[in-house]
Amino acid sequence: MKKIWKIKEYDNSIIEKITSHFKISPIIAIVLYNRGLRDIDQIQNFLSYNEHEFYSPFLFKDAEIAVDLIKEIVDKGEKIAVFGDYDVDGITSVAIFHEFFTDQLKYDNVEYILPEREIGYGLNSAFIDRIVDKGVSLLITVDCGICNVDEIRRAREKGIKVIITDHHEIPDDIPEAEAVINPKLPDQYPISYLAGVGVAFKVIQACLERLELDKDFVDKIIDLVALGTIADIVPVLDENRLITKLGLDKMKKHKRPGIEAIMKYVYGNDINSRTISFGIAPRINASGRIGNPKVALDLLITKDKHEAQTLAKELNDQNRKRQTIEMGIMKKADQLVKEDPLNEKVIILSSYDWNIGVIGVVSSKLKDNYFRPAFLISIDKESGIGKGSARSVQGFHLVESLNMCSDLLIEYGGHEFAAGFTIKEENIPAFHKRLVDIFENEQAKGDSEGPTIEVDMEVEPQDVNMHLYDELRQKLYPYGEKNPFPRFAMRNVSIKNLNVFSGRHLSLWLTDGFHNIKAVCYNFLKE
């Protein structure tokens, strides 16, 4: 689909004020303005954050309860289970709890559990029965749990105490646990958009402070917190920006064996938000999509370089397999989109043959290609139960839309732009029709112009130099969601000396007849 280029507008008087106050170039001031930073205090906070600006973890109402409960169970020597989701956010969340219990509490009576994709997202009754049989006294959920009312109730009825750490949308019914730590709960934490690993990190911070442990331990795990934060595409603003900056700096200075090993399969040597999003994260996610997520967990926590190399190769092989499966599903999905007129509004496709671990990636690509919400469902032929993954566009809030379809669903959860759900096969046609009605009548009225590419400003060729690059990096780094890489446009330039390298990348020169700029387009050509 053709995209509309939109050059953002700005208020010159505010740009002059920002430029003068901070002694920065107008280009930097305009980029800050376009990120919603227009107040002097806002910009000051954005530019001057440091390691002393973590919010107190005790702003979470139940943080103290969580710390006391962890201490009580450890003091008694009773068994703990840490249960996480199978994506990068969940895996890193489990990993930092492993590091915490091992390094700080020297406590090994802990079971770390990452479900395989076929079992489904979140807790289930079979898992609760399993931990009851194993004599677990405390269950800590990471990156999940907020929607599991029945499962949490069942665990507590069996005598298991529960700490929920999650960041997903708050449902109408919240599980009754001993402690619920979620930044989306009202009137608690200053920001609502921590990743799941960020929430787990705050609980660990609370333990370090309350139990008078080594506060420098934060530096030992901050790389994993940043990895999960970037991979989960939460806004890299406020405390997330601090987490990301400190974590990337840690990875640059001292890579843990697993990160060093996986980087050998990633194009480029510099670790930044882009190499994590498009290089490291897909390989870690591959273990949860088509393999066993424990492989990724072992990679992140191992201290042995040889083991790390073996695990990294396994993850890279799984990622290649995932790409092959994905291409097959994508080809079939493109054909199916055209067969149902309802797909012109909301894409809903289902199959008995699709790998449940890959449909989320395909949903995302369909959403991008067709610029409309996309739902893919993998149906189990024997049970008639479909597990789905959805991705959405601006203006169509997935969780709110799924709330309106709750009578047709077995379970669901997620965020504004990404969600998962379970549905009976027989309900799919009614589900499709209702979502189309929601799309037409209530949700996506602001997106009629179609997909856009937002440009920060127009520049001249002479503006683009190493001084600008250095200033952008110094003031705006690290980049990520809600603080994207700056995007500039140039008019009246021509391309010369176009070359292809490594089969899919382009190198070229741009010129206006007076000034020449060397440029590179990565992944411009399809493999």
Short mmCIF file of C-alpha atoms in Angstrom, two decimals, residues 83-85 89-90 93 141-146 164-168 195-197 200:
data_model
loop_
_atom_site.label_atom_id
_atom_site.label_comp_id
_atom_site.label_asym_id
_atom_site.label_seq_id
_atom_site.Cartn_x
_atom_site.Cartn_y
_atom_site.Cartn_z
CA PHE A 83 6.31 -18.31 35.92
CA GLY A 84 6.84 -16.13 32.84
CA ASP A 85 5.64 -15.61 29.30
CA ASP A 89 9.99 -9.77 27.85
CA GLY A 90 8.91 -12.84 29.81
CA SER A 93 11.89 -11.30 33.50
CA THR A 141 4.19 -14.41 37.85
CA VAL A 142 6.21 -12.22 35.50
CA ASP A 143 4.82 -10.55 32.37
CA CYS A 144 1.52 -12.35 32.94
CA GLY A 145 -1.11 -13.15 35.55
CA ILE A 146 -3.31 -10.06 35.57
CA ILE A 164 1.56 -10.99 40.31
CA THR A 165 4.01 -8.81 38.38
CA ASP A 166 2.52 -7.81 35.03
CA HIS A 167 2.13 -4.82 32.73
CA HIS A 168 -0.77 -5.84 30.52
CA ALA A 195 7.67 -3.56 30.20
CA GLY A 196 7.01 -6.78 32.07
CA VAL A 197 10.73 -7.06 32.81
CA ALA A 200 9.95 -7.50 37.72
#
